[in-house]
Short mmCIF file of C-alpha atoms in Angstrom, two decimals:
data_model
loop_
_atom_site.label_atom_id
_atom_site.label_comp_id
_atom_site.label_asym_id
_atom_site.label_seq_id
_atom_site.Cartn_x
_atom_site.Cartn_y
_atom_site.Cartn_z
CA UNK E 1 8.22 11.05 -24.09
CA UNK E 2 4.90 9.91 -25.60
CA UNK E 3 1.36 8.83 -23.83
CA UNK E 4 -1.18 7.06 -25.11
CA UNK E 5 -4.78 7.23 -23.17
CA UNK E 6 -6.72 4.25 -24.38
CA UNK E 7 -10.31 3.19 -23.31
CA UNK E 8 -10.81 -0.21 -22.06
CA UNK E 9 -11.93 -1.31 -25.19
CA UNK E 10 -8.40 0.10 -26.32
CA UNK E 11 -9.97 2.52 -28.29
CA UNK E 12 -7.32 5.54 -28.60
CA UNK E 13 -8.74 8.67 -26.91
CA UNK E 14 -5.25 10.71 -26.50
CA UNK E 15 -2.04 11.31 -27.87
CA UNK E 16 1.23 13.42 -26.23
CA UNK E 17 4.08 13.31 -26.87
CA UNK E 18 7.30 15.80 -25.52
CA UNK E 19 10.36 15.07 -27.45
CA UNK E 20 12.98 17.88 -28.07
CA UNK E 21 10.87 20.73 -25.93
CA UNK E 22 7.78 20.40 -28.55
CA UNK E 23 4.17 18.94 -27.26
CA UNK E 24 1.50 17.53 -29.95
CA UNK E 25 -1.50 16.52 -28.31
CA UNK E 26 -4.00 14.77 -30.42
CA UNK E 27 -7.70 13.59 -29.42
CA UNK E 28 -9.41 11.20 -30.69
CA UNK E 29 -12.17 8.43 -29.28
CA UNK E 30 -15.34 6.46 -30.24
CA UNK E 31 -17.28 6.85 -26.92
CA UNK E 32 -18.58 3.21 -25.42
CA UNK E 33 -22.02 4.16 -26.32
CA UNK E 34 -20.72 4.21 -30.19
CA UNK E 35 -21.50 0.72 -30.40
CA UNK E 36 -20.15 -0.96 -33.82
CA UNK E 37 -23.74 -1.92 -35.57
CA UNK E 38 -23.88 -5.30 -37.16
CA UNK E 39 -24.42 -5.57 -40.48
CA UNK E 40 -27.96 -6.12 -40.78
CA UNK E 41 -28.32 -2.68 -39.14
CA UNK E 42 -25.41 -0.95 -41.16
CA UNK E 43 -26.51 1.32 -44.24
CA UNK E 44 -25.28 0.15 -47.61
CA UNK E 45 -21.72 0.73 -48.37
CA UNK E 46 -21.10 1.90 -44.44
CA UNK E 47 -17.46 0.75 -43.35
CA UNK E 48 -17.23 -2.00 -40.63
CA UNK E 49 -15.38 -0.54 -37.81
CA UNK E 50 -14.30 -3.80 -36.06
CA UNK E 51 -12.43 -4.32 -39.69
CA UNK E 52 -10.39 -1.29 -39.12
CA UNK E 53 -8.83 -2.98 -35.50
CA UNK E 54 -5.49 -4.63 -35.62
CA UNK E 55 -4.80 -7.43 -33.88
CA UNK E 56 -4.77 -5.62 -30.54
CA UNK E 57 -7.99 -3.66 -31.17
CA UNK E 58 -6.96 -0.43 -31.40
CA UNK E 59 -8.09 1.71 -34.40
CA UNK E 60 -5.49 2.86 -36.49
CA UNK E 61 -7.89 5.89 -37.59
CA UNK E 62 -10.16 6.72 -34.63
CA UNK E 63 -12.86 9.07 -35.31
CA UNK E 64 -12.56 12.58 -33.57
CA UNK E 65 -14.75 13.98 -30.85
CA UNK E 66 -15.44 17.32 -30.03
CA UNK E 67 -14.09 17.26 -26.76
CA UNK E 68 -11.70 14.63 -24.93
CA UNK E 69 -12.69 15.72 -21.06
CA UNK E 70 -16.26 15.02 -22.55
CA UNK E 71 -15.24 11.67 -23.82
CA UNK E 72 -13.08 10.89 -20.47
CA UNK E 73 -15.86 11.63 -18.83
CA UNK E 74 -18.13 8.24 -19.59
CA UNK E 75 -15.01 5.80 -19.45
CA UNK E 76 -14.96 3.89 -16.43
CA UNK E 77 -11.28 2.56 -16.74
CA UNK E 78 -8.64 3.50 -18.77
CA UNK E 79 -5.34 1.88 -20.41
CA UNK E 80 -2.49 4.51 -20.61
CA UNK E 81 0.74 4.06 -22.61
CA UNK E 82 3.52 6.29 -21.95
CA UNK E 83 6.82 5.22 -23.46
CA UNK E 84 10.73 6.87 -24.14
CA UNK E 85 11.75 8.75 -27.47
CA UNK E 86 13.57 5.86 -28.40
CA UNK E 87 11.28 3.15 -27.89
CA UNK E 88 8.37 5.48 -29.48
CA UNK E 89 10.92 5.76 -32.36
CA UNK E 90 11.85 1.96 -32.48
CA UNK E 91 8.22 1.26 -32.65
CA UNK E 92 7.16 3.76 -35.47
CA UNK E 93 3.83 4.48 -33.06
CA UNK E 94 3.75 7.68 -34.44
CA UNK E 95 3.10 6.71 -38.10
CA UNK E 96 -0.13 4.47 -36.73
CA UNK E 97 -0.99 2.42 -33.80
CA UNK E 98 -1.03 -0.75 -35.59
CA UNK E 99 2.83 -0.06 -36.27
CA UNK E 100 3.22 -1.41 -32.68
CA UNK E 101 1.19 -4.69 -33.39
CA UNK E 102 3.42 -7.85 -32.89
CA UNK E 103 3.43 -10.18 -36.55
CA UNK E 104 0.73 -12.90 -35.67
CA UNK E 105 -0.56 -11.59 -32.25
CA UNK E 106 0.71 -12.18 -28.62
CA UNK E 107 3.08 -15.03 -28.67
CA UNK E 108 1.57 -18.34 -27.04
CA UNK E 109 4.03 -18.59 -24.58
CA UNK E 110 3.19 -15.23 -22.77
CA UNK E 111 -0.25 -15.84 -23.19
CA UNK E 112 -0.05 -19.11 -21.35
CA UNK E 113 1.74 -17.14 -18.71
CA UNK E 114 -1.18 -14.66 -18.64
CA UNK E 115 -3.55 -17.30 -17.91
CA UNK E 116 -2.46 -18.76 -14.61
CA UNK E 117 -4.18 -15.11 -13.02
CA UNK E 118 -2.90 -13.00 -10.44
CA UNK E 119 -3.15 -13.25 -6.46
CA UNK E 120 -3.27 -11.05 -3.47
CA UNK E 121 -0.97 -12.14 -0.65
CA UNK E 122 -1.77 -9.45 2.02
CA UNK E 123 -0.64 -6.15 0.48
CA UNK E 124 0.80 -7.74 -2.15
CA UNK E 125 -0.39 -8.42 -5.83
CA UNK E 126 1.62 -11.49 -7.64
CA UNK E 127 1.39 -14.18 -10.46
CA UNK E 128 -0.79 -16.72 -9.16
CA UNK E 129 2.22 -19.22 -9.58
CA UNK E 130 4.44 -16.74 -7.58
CA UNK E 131 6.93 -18.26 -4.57
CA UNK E 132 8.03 -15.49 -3.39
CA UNK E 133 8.39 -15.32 0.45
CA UNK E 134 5.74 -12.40 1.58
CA UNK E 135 6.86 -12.66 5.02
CA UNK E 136 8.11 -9.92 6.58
CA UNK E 137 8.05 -7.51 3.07
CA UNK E 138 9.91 -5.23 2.09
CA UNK E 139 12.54 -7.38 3.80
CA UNK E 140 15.46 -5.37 1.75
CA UNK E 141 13.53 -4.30 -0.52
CA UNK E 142 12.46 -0.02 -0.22
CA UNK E 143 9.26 -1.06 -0.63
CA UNK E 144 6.35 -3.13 -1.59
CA UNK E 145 6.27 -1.54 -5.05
CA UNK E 146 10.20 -3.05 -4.87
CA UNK E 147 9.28 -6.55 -3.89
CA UNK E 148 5.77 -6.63 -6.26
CA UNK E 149 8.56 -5.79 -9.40
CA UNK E 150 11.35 -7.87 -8.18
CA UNK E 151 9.27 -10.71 -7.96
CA UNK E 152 6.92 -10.13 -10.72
CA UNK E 153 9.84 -9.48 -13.25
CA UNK E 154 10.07 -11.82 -16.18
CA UNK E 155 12.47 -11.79 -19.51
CA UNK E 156 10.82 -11.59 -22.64
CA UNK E 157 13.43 -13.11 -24.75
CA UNK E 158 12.92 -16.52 -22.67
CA UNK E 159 8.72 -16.60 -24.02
CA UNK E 160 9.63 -14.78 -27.48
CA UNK E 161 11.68 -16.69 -30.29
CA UNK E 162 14.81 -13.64 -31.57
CA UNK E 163 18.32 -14.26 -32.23
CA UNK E 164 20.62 -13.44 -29.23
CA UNK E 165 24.23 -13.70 -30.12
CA UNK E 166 26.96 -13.48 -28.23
CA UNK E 167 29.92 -10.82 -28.19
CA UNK E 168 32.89 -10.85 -25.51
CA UNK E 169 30.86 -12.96 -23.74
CA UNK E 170 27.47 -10.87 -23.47
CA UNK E 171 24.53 -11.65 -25.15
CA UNK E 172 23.64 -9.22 -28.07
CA UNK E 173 20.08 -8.53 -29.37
CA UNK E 174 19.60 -6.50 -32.50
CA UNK E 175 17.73 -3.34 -32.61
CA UNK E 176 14.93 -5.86 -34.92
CA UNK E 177 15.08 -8.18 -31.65
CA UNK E 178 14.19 -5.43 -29.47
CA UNK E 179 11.19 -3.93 -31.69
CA UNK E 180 9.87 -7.75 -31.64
CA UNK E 181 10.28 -8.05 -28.21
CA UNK E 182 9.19 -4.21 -26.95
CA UNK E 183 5.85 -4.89 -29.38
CA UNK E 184 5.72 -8.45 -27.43
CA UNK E 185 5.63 -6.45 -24.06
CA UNK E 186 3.15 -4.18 -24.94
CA UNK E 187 0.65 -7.14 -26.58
CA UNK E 188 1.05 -8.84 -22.98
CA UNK E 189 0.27 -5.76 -21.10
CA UNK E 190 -2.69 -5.71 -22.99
CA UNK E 191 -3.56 -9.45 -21.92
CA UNK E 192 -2.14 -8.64 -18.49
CA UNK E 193 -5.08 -5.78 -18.71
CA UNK E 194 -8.06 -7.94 -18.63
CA UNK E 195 -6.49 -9.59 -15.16
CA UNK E 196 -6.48 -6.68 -13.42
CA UNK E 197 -10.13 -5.51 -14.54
CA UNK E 198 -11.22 -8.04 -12.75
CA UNK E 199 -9.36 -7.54 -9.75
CA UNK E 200 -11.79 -7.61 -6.21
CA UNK E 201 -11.30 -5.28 -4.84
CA UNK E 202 -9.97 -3.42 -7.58
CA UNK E 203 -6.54 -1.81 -7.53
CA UNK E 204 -4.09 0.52 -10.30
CA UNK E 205 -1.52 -1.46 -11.57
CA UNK E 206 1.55 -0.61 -13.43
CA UNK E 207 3.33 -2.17 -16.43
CA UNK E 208 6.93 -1.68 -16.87
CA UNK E 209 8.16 -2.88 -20.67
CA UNK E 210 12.15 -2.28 -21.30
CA UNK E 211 14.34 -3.21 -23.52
CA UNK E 212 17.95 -2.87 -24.55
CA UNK E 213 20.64 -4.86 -26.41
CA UNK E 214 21.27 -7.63 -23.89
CA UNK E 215 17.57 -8.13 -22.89
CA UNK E 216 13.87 -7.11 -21.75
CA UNK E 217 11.63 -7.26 -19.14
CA UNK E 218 8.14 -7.06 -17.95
CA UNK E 219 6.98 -6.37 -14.44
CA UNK E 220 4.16 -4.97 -12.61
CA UNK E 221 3.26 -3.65 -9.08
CA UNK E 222 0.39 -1.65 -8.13
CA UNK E 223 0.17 2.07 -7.88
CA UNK E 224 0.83 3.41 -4.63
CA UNK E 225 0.97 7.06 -3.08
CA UNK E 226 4.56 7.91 -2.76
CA UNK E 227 6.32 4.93 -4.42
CA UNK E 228 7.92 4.16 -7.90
CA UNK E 229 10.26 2.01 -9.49
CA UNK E 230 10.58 3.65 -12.92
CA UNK E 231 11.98 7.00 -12.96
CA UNK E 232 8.50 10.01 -14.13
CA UNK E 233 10.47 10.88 -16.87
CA UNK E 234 11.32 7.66 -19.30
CA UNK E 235 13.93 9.62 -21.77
CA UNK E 236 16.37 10.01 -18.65
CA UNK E 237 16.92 6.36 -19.65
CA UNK E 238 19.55 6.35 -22.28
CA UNK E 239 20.09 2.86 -22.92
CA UNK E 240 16.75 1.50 -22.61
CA UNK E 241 13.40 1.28 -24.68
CA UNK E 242 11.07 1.76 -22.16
CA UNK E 243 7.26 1.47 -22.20
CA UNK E 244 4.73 1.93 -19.46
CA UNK E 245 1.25 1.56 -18.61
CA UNK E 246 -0.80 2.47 -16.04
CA UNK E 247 -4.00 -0.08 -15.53
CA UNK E 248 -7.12 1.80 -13.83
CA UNK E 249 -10.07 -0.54 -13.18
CA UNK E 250 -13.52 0.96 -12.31
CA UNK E 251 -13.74 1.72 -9.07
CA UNK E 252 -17.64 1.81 -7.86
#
């Protein structure tokens, strides 16, 4: 399994990974007082650091610190990625962030999606457009993390153009459909983000990205003591490319 710790900015300030019983653990951040100078107050010949971001803003070479607790330290929210072998493989993360970047940026459609805004509804955090009936939750659900995913869920192949064929009757999405779409998931999670930053009061939220040969999904729910949908360890999922991340806002 691999993590990625990311500053709100999505800077990248950690790396792990635990595939085959062997951890790397990399560290590596631009602190938010490293401000990017403009050019006026650059020296001559001094690379622009906004023109080494991809389209998500993440570096693809971040600078190294001397100490990552020191670093963690000043951020006052944090992004974390943590993904299976096989959707870290799928998305060639490890040979550079911007290997994960979606061609041409987050697809319209999901950003339109992103824009309608969340809602609280008691206990419960949904899409702003969300119908779901809140009364008397969990209902049959175990729990409100259940309901929160069940009603949050949405397929990515319905707001991201691949080719789904169809064999014996079930739809079929190549292992190229489900890098688009898994790289789709994580762009949105990214947009989802900024939603949740600005959440009042604020609350942890969770991302859960899969994807397999018949379809993906995205869903969230916030982080509660004691609850879970996604099983801690994401390679016990054979069949699935799975990504998650774990959205903490500031909490003052």
């Amino acid at each position: 399994m691999l993590r990625l710790d990311l500053a709100p900015e999505f800077r990248l300030l950690k790396i792990e990974t635990n595939s085959a019983g062997k951890k790397r653990q990399v560290d590596a951040c631009g602190s938010r007082r490293d401000r990017v100078k403009p050019a006026s107050e650059r020296s001559a010949g001094a690379p622009d650091r906004a023109a080494s971001r991809g389209a998500l803003g993440i570096r693809s070479s971040p600078r190294t610190v001397r100490s990552y607790s020191d670093s963690a330290a000043i951020i006052e929210r944090m992004f974390s990625l943590a993904m299976n072998d096989t959707a870290a493989d799928l998305l060639g993360v490890l040979g550079g962030l911007a290997a994960g970047e979606p061609p041409g940026g987050l697809a319209p459609s999901l950003r339109e999606h992103a824009a309608q805004g969340l809602s609280r509804r008691g206990e419960l955090l949904t899409w702003a457009s969300s119908v779901g009936n809140t009364a008397g939750t969990p209902s049959f659900f175990n729990d409100l993390t259940a309901w929160e995913c069940s009603d949050s869920s949405l397929h990515l192949e319905d707001f991201v153009p691949v080719d789904v064929t169809t064999v014996d009757g079930a739809p079929v999405i190549s292992d190229d459909g489900q890098r688009m779409l898994l790289m789709q998931g994580v762009a949105f999670a990214l947009e989802f983000s900024r939603l949740v930053y600005v959440l009042d009061p604020p609350s942890p939220v969770r991302c859960i990205v899969g994807a397999n040969e018949t379809n993906a999904t995205f869903r969230f729910h916030q982080i509660r003591s004691g609850e879970s949908w996604n099983m801690p360890d994401l390679d016990k999922y054979g069949l699935d490319k799975m990504v998650v991340a774990d959205i903490t806002p500031a909490v003052t």
